[in-house]
CSV table of C-alpha atoms in Angstrom, one decimal:
chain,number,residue,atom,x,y,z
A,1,UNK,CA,0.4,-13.0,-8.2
A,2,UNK,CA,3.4,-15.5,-8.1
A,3,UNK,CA,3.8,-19.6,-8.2
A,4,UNK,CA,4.5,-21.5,-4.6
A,5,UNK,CA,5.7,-25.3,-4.8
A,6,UNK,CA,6.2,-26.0,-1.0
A,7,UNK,CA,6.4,-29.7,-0.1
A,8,UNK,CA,5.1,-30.5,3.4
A,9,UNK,CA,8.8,-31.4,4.5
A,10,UNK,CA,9.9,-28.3,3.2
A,11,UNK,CA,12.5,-29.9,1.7
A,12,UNK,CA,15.4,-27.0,1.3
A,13,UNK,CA,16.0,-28.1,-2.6
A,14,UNK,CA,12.4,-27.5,-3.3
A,15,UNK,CA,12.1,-24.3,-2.0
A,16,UNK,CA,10.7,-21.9,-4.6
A,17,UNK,CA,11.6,-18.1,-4.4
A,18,UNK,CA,8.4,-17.4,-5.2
A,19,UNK,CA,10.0,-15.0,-7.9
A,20,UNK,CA,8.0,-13.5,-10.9
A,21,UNK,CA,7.9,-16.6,-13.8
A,22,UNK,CA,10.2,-15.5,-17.0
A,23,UNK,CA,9.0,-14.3,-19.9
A,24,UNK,CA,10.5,-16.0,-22.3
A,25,UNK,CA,10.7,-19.9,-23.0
A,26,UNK,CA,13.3,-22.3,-25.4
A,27,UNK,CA,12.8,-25.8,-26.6
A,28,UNK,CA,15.9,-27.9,-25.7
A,29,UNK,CA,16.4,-28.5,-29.3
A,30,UNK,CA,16.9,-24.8,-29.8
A,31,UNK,CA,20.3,-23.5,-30.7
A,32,UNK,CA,21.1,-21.4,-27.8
A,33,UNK,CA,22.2,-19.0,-30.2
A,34,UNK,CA,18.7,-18.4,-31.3
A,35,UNK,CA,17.0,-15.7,-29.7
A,36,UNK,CA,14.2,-16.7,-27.5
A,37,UNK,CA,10.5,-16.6,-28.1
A,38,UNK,CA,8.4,-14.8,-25.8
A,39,UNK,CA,5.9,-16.1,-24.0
A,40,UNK,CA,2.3,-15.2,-24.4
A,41,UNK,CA,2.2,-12.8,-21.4
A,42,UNK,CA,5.1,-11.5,-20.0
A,43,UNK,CA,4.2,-12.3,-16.3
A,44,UNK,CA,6.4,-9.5,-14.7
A,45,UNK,CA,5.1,-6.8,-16.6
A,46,UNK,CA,1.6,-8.2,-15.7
A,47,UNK,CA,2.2,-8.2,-12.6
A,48,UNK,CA,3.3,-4.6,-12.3
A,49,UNK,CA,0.8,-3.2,-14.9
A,50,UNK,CA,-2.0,-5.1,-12.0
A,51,UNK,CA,0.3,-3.3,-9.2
A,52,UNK,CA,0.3,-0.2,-11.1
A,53,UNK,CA,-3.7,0.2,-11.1
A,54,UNK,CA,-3.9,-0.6,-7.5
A,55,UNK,CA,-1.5,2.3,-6.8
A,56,UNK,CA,-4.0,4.1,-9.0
A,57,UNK,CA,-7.3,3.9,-8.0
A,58,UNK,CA,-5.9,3.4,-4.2
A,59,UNK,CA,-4.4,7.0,-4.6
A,60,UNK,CA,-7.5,8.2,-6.3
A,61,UNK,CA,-10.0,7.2,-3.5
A,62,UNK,CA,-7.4,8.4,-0.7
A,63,UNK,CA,-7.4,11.8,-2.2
A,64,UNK,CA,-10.7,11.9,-2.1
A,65,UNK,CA,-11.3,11.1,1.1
A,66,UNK,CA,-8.5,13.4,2.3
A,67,UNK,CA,-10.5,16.4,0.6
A,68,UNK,CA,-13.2,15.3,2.3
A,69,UNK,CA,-12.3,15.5,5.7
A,70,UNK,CA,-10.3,18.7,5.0
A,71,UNK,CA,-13.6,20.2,3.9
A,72,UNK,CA,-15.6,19.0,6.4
A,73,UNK,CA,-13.1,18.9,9.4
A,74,UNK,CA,-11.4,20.8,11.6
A,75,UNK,CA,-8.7,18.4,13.0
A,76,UNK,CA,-5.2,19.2,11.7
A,77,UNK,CA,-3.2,17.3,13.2
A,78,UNK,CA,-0.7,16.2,10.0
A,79,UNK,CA,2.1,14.2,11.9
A,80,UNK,CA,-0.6,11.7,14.1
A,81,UNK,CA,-2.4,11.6,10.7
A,82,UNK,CA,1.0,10.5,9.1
A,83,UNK,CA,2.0,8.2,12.5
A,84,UNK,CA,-1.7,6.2,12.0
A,85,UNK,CA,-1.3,6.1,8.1
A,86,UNK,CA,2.4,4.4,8.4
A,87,UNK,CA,1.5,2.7,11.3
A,88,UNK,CA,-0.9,0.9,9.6
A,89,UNK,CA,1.1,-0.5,6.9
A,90,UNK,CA,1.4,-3.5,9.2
A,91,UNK,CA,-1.7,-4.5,8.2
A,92,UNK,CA,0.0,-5.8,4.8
A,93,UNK,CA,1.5,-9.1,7.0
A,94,UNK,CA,-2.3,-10.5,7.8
A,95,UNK,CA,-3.3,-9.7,4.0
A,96,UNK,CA,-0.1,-11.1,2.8
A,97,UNK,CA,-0.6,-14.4,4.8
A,98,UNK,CA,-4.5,-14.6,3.7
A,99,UNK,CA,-3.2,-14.7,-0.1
A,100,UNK,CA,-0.9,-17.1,0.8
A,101,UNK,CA,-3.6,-19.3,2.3
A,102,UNK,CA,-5.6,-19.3,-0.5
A,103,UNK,CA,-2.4,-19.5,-2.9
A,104,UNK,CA,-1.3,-22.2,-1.1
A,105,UNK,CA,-4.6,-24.0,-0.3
A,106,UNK,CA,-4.7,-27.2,-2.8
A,107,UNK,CA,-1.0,-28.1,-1.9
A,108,UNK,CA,-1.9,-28.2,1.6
A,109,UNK,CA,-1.1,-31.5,3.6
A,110,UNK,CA,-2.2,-30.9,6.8
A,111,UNK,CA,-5.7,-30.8,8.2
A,112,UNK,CA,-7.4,-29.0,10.5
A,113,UNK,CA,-7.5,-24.8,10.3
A,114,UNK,CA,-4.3,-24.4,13.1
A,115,UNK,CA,-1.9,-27.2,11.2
A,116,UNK,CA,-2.9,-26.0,8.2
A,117,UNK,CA,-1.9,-22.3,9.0
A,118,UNK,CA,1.5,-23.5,10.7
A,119,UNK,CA,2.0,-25.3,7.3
A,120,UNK,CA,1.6,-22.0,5.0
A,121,UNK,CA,3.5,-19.9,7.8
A,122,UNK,CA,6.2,-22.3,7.4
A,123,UNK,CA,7.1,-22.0,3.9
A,124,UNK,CA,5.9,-18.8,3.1
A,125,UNK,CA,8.9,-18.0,5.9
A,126,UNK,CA,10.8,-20.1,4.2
A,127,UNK,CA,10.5,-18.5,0.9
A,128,UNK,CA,11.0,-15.1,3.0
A,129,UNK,CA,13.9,-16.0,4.2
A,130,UNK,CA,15.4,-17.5,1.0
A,131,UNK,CA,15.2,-14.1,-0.5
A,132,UNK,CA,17.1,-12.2,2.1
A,133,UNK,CA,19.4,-14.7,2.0
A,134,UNK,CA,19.7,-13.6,-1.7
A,135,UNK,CA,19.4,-10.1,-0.8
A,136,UNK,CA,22.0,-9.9,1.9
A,137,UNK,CA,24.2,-11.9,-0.1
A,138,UNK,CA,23.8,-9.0,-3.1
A,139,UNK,CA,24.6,-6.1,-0.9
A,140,UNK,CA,27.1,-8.1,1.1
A,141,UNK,CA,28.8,-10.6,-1.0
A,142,UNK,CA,32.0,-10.6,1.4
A,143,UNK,CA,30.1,-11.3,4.8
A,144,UNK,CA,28.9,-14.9,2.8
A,145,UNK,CA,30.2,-17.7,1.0
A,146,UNK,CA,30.3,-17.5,-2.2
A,147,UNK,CA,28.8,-20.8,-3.3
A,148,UNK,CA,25.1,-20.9,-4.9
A,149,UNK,CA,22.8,-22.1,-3.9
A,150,UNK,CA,22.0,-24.4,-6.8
A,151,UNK,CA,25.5,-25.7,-6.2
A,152,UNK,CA,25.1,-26.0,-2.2
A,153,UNK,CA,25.1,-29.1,-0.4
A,154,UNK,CA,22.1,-29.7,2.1
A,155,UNK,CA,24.0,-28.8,5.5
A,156,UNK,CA,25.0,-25.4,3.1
A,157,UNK,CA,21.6,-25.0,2.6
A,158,UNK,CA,20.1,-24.9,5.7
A,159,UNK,CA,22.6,-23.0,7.2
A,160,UNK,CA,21.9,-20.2,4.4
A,161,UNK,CA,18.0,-20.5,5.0
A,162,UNK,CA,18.4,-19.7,8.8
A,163,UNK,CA,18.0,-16.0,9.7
A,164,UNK,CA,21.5,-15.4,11.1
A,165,UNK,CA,22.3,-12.5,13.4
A,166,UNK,CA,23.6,-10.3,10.2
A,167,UNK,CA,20.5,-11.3,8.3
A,168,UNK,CA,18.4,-10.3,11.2
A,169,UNK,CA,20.4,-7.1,11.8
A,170,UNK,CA,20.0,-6.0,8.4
A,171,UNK,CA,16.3,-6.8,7.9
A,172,UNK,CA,16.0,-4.4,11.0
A,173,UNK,CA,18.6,-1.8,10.1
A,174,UNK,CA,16.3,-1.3,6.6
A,175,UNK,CA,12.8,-1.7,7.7
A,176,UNK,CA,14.2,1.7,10.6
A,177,UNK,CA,15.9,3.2,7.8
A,178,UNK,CA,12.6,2.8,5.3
A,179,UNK,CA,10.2,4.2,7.8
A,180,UNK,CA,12.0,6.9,8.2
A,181,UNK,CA,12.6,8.1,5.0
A,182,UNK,CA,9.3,7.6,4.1
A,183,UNK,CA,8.2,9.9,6.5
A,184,UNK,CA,10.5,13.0,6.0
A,185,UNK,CA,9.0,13.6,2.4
A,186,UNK,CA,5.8,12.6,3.9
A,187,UNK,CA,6.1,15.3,6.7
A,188,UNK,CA,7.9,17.7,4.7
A,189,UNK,CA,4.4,18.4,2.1
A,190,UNK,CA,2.7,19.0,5.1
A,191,UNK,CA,4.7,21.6,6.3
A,192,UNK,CA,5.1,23.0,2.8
A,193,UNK,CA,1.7,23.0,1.7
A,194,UNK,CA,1.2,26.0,4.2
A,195,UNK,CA,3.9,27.6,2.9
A,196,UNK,CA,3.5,27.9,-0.7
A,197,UNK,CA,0.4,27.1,-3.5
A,198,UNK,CA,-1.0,24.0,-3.8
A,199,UNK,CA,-0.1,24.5,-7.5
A,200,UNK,CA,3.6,24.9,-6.5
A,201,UNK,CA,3.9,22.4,-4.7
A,202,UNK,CA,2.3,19.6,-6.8
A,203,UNK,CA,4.7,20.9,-9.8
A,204,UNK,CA,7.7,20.5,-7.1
A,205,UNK,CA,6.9,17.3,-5.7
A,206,UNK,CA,6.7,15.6,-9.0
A,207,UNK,CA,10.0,16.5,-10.3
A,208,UNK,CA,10.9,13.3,-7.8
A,209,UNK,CA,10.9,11.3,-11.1
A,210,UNK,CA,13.8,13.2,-11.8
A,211,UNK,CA,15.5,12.8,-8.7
A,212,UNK,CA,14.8,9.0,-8.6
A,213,UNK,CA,16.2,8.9,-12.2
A,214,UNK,CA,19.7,10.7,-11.1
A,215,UNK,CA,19.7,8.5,-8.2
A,216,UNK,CA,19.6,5.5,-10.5
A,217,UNK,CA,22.3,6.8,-12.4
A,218,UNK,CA,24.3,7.7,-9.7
A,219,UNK,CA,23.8,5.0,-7.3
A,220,UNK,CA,22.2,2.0,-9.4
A,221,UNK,CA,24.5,2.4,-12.4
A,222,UNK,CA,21.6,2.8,-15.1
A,223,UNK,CA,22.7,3.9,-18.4
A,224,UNK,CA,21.6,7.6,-19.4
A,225,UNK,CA,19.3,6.7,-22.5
A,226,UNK,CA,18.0,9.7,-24.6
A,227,UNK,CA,14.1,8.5,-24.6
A,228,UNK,CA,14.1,7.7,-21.3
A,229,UNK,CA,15.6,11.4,-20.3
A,230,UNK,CA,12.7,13.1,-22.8
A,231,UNK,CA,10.2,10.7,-21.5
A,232,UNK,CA,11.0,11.9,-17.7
A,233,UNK,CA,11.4,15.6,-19.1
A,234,UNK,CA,7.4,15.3,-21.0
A,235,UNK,CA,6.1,14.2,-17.6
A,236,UNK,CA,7.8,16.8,-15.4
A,237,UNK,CA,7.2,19.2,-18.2
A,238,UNK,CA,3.1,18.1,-18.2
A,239,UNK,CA,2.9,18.9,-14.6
A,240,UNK,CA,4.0,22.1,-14.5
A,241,UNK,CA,1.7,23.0,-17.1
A,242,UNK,CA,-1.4,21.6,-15.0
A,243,UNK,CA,0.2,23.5,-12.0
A,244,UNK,CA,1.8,26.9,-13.7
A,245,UNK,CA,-0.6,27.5,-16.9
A,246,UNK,CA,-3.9,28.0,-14.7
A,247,UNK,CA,-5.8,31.3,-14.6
A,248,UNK,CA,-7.7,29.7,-11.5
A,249,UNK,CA,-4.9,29.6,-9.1
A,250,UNK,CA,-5.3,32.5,-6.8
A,251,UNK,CA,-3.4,31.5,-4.1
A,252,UNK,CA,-0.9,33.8,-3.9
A,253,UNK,CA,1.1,32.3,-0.9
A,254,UNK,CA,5.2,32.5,-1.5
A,255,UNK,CA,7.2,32.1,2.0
A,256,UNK,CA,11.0,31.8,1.4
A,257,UNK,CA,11.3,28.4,3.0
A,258,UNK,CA,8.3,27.1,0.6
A,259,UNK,CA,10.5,25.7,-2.7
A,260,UNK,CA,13.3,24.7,-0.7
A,261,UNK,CA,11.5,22.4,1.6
A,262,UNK,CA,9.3,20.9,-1.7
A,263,UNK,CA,12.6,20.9,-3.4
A,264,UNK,CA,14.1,18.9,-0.2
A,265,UNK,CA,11.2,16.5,-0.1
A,266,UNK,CA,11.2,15.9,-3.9
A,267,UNK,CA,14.8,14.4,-3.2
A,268,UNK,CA,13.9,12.5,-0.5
A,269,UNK,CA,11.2,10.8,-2.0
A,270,UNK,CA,13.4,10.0,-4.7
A,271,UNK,CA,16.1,9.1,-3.1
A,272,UNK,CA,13.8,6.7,-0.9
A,273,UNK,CA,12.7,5.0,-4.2
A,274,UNK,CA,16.3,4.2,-5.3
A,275,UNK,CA,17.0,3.0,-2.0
A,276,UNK,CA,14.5,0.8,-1.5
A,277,UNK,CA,15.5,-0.7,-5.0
A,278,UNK,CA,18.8,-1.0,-4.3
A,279,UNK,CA,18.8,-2.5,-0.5
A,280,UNK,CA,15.4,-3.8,-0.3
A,281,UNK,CA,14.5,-5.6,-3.5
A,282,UNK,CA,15.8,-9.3,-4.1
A,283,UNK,CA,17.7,-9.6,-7.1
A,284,UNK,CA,14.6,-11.7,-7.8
A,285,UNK,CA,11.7,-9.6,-7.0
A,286,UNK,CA,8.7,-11.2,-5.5
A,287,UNK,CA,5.3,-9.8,-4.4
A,288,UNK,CA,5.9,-11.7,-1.0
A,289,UNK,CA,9.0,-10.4,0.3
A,290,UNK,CA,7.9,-6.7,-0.6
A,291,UNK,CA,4.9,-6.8,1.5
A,292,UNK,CA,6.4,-8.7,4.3
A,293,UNK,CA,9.1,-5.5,4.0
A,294,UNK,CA,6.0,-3.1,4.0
A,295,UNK,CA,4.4,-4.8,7.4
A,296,UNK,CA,7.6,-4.5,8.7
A,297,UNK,CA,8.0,-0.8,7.8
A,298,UNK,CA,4.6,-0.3,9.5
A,299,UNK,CA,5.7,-2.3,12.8
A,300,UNK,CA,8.9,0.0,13.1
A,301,UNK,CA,6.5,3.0,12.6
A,302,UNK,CA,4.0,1.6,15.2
A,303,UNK,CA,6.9,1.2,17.7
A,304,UNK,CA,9.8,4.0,16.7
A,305,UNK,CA,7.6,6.7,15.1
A,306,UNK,CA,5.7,8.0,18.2
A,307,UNK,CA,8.5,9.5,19.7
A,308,UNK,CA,8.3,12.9,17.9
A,309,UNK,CA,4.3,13.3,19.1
A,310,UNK,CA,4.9,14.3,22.6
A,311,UNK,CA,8.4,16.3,21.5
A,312,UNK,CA,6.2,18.4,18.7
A,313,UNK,CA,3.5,18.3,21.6
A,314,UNK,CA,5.5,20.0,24.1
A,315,UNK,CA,7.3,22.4,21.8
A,316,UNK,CA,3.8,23.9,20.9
A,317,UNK,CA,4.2,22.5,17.1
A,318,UNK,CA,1.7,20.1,16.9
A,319,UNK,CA,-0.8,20.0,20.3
A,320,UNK,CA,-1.6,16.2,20.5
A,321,UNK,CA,-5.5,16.2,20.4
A,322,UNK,CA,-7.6,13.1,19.6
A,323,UNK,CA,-9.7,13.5,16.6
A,324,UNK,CA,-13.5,12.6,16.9
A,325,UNK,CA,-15.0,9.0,16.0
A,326,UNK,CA,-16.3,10.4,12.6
A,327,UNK,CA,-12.8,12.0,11.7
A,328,UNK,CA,-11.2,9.1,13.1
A,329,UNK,CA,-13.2,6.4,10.9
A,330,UNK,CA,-11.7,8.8,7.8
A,331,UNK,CA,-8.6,8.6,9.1
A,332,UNK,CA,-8.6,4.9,9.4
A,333,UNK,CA,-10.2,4.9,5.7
A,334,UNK,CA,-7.7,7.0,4.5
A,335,UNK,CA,-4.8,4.8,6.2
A,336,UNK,CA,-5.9,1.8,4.8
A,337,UNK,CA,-6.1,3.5,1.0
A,338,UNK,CA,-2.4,4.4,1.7
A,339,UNK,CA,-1.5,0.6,3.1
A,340,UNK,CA,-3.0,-0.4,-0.6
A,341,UNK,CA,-1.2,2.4,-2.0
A,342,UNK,CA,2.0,2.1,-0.6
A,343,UNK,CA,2.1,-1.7,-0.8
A,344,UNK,CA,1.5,-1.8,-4.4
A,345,UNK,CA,4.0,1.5,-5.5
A,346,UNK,CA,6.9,-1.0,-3.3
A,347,UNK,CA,6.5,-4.0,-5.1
A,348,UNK,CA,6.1,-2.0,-8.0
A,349,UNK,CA,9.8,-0.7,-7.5
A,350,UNK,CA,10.5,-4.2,-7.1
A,351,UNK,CA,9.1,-5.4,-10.3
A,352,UNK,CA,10.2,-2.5,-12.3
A,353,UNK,CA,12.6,0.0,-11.5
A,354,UNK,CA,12.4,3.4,-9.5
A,355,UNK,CA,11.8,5.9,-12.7
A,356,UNK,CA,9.1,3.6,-14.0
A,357,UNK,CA,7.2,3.3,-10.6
A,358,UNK,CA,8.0,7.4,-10.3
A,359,UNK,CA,6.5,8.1,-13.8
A,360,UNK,CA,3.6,5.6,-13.4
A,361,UNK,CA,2.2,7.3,-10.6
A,362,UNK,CA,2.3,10.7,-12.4
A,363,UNK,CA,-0.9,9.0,-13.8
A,364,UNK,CA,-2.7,10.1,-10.8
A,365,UNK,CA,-2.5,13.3,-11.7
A,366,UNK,CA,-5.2,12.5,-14.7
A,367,UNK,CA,-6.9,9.9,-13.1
A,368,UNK,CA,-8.2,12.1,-9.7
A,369,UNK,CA,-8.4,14.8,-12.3
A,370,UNK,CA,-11.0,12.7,-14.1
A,371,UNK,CA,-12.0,11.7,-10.4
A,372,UNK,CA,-12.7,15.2,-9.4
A,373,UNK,CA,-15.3,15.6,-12.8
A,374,UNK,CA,-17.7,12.7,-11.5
A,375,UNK,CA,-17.5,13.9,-8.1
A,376,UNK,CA,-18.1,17.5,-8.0
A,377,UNK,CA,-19.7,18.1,-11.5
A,378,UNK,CA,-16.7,20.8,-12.6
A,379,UNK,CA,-14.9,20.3,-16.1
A,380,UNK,CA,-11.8,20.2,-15.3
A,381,UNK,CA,-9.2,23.2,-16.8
A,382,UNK,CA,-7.6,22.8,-20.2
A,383,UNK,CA,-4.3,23.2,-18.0
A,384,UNK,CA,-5.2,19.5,-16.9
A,385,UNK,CA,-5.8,17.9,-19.9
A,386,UNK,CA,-2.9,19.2,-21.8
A,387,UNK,CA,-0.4,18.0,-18.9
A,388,UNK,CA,-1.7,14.5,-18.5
A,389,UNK,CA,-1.6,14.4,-22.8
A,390,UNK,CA,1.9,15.0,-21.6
A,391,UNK,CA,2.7,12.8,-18.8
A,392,UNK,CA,0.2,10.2,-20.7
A,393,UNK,CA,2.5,10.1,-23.5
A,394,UNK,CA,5.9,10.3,-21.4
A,395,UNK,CA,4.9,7.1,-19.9
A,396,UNK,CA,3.9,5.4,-23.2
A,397,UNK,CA,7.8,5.9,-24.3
A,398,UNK,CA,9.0,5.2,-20.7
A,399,UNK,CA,6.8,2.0,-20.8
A,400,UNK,CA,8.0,1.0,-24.1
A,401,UNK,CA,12.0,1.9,-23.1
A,402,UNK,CA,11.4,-0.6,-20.2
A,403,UNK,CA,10.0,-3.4,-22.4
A,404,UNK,CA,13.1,-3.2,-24.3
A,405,UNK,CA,15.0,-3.5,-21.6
A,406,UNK,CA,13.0,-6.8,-20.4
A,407,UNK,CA,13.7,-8.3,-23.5
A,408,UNK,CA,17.4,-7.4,-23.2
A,409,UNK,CA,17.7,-9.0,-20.2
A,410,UNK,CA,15.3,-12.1,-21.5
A,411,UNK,CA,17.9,-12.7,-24.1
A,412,UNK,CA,20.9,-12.4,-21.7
A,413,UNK,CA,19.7,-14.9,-18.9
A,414,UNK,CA,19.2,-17.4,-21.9
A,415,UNK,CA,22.4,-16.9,-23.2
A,416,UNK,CA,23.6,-17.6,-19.5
C-alpha cells in the first residue's frame, strides 16, 4: 500500500499525499547530470502488479459465480443485478478506513477506540482532500492560484486544504458522471448478450483496449509508439481467435442491433477508462483517493441509479421481481467480487495508465479459462490457448513499453 506521516496536530506542512514512493533514489553528492539508480523495487509498479492480481482472481471467482447462478437460476433481472453490484461499491469507504486504521495504528496519539478513529478520519480526510486540491487544480488551473503548495504560506495552506464549493461541486459532478458511465457499457452487454453469440460479443467487448488507447491519444495526448500499437493489436488479435476460431460455438444468434450495441459499449468502456484517468486520477496517484472515489461512485449509484427500475418496470422491460434468499446471497457474493474488482482495475488506472489496465485485464480471459479446467473437468479448446499465447505475450511488450516509460519519467523528475 502507500506511506502516511500524520502528526496529531495535523500540521498542514506535514501532510503527506499519501502518493506512491519513487522509484528511483540520488546521493546529494551525485552530479545531477548522472542518471539515477533505481531503487530495489519500483514501488508503483508493485503496487499495480498487487492491484492487477486482485482484478484477477476477483474477476475470476465473480464469473464463476455468475455461471452459477445462471445455471442454477431462474431470476433475470440484469439492471437490479447491475443497481446491487454498483450500489455496493460503497462498501470500499469502510474497507478503505479499516486499512487506514491499521496503516495508521503505531503513529496513533490518541487513546481510546472513538479518539482514535476521529484521529485516522482526520488525516486520512486530510490527505483526501489534499489530492483533490491537486486534482482540481490540474483540470482547473485558472479557477486557483497558482502558487504551490511547497511554496504556500500557512493561511494559503489551509485555505487550499478546505473543500471549497468548486471542490465539492466537482467531486460530485465526477462521482454522477462515473456511475453513469460505468453502467451504460455495463447494461449495454446485457442487452447484447441476447442478441448476438457469446463468442461475438467477448471478441467485441475486448477491442475496448483499442478504444481506451485512441482515447489516450486523442484526449490524454500519449505518443503513438509502434510496440505499444502491435502489443494492443496481439491482444485484440488473441481474442478473436479464442472467440472466432472455435468449431464448438453453435450459437448461431445474429440480430442487426447485436455488433452495434457491443461496438457501442466497447467505446464506452473505453472512453470511461480514459476519463477516469484524465478527471479522476491525482497527478499523484494514491490507493486512498481512488477508493474513496469508488465508495463515492457506489453512494451516487445507491441514491441516483434506482430511478430507471420502476421506468423499465412500468414499460414492461424489466418486471421488478425480488430474487429469492439463495439467489440473493449470490447476488450479494457476486457484488462484492465486483467491489474488489472494480476497486482494484480504478486504482489500477491510477497507477498505470488506461491501455495498461485495459490490456492487463485481457488476462482474464486465460485465467477463468484455466478456472473453467479445475472446475468442470473440460480441457479447454486449442482456440483458448493460442489466444491467451497471444494476449500473454501482448502484455509482456505492453508491460515492458510501460517500464520504459517509468524510467523516463524517473529520470525527468530528477532532472527537475
Amino acid at each position: 500500500m502507500t506511506s502516511i506521516n500524520s502528526p496529531d496536530d495535523f500540521s498542514m506542512r506535514n501532510l503527506s499525499y499519501d502518493a506512491i514512493p519513487p522509484s528511483t533514489t540520488q546521493s546529494p553528492n551525485m552530479d545531477p547530470d548522472d542518471p539515477p539508480r533505481r531503487a530495489p523495487v519500483n514501488s508503483r509498479s508493485l503496487v499495480a502488479v498487487g492491484m492487477l492480481c486482485i482484478c484477477i482472481a476477483s474477476f475470476v471467482i465473480q464469473s464463476e459465480l455468475a455461471q452459477f447462478v445462471q445455471q442454477t437460476s431462474d431470476y433475470r433481472k440484469p439492471y437490479f443485478i447491475l443497481y446491487i453490484g454498483h450500489s455496493s461499491y460503497m462498501l470500499m469507504l469502510p474497507l478503505q478506513f479499516m486499512t487506514e486504521y491499521m496503516k495508521r495504528f503505531k503513529s496513533l496519539q490518541s487513546t481510546g477506540i472513538k479518539n482514535q478513529c476521529v484521529e485516522v478520519f482526520q488525516s486520512a480526510y486530510a490527505d483526501f482532500k489534499v489530492s483533490l486540491a491537486e486534482l482540481v487544480r490540474h483540470v482547473r488551473p485558472d479557477d486557483y492560484q497558482t502558487t504551490s503548495l511547497e511554496d504556500a504560506s500557512e493561511d494559503q495552506l489551509i485555505k487550499t486544504l478546505r473543500m471549497s464549493s468548486q471542490q465539492t461541486r466537482y467531486l460530485i459532478k465526477i462521482s454522477v458522471s462515473l456511475a453513469i458511465m460505468i453502467t451504460v457499457p455495463a447494461y449495454l452487454w446485457y442487452i447484447t448478450v441476447n442478441l448476438i453469440s457469446m463468442a461475438s460479443l467477448t471478441a467485441v467487448y475486448n477491442t475496448a483496449c483499442f478504444w481506451a488507447y485512441l482515447f489516450s491519444i486523442l484526449l490524454l495526448g500519449e505518443r503513438i509508439v509502434t510496440q505499444k500499437v502491435l502489443a494492443v493489436v496481439l491482444c485484440v488479435f488473441g481474442v478473436l481467435i479464442m472467440a472466432l476460431w472455435s468449431s464448438e460455438d453453435t450459437d448461431n444468434r445474429h440480430n442487426p442491433l447485436g455488433i452495434p450495441l457491443a461496438v457501442a459499449g466497447a467505446v464506452a468502456y473505453g472512453y470511461y477508462e480514459v476519463f477516469y484517468k484524465q478527471y479522476a486520477s491525482p497527478v499523484k496517484a494514491t490507493v486512498l483517493f481512488a477508493n474513496v472515489v469508488t465508495g463515492l461512485i457506489g453512494v451516487t449509484s445507491l441514491f441516483i441509479l434506482w430511478v430507471p427500475i420502476p421506468i423499465l418496470h412500468f414499460s414492461g422491460y424489466e418486471l421488478f421481481q425480488l430474487p429469492s434468499w439463495t439467489t440473493l446471497g449470490y447476488i450479494f457474493a457476486i457484488a462484492l467480487t465486483g467491489v474488489m474488482y472494480n476497486a482494484g482495475f480504478m486504482c489500477l488506472i491510477a497507477l498505470t495508465n488506461p491501455v495498461f489496465a485495459a490490456v492487463g485485464i485481457m488476462l482474464t480471459i486465460p485465467a477463468v479459462a484455466v478456472a473453467d479446467v479445475f472446475v468442470t473437468g473440460v480441457m479447454v479448446p486449442a482456440s483458448t490457448i493460442a489466444g491467451s499465447i497471444c494476449i500473454l505475450i501482448g502484455f509482456a511488450a505492453l508491460s515492458y513499453e510501460l517500464s520504459k516509460d517509468e524510467d523516463q519519467e524517473d529520470r525527468d523528475s530528477v532532472r527537475d
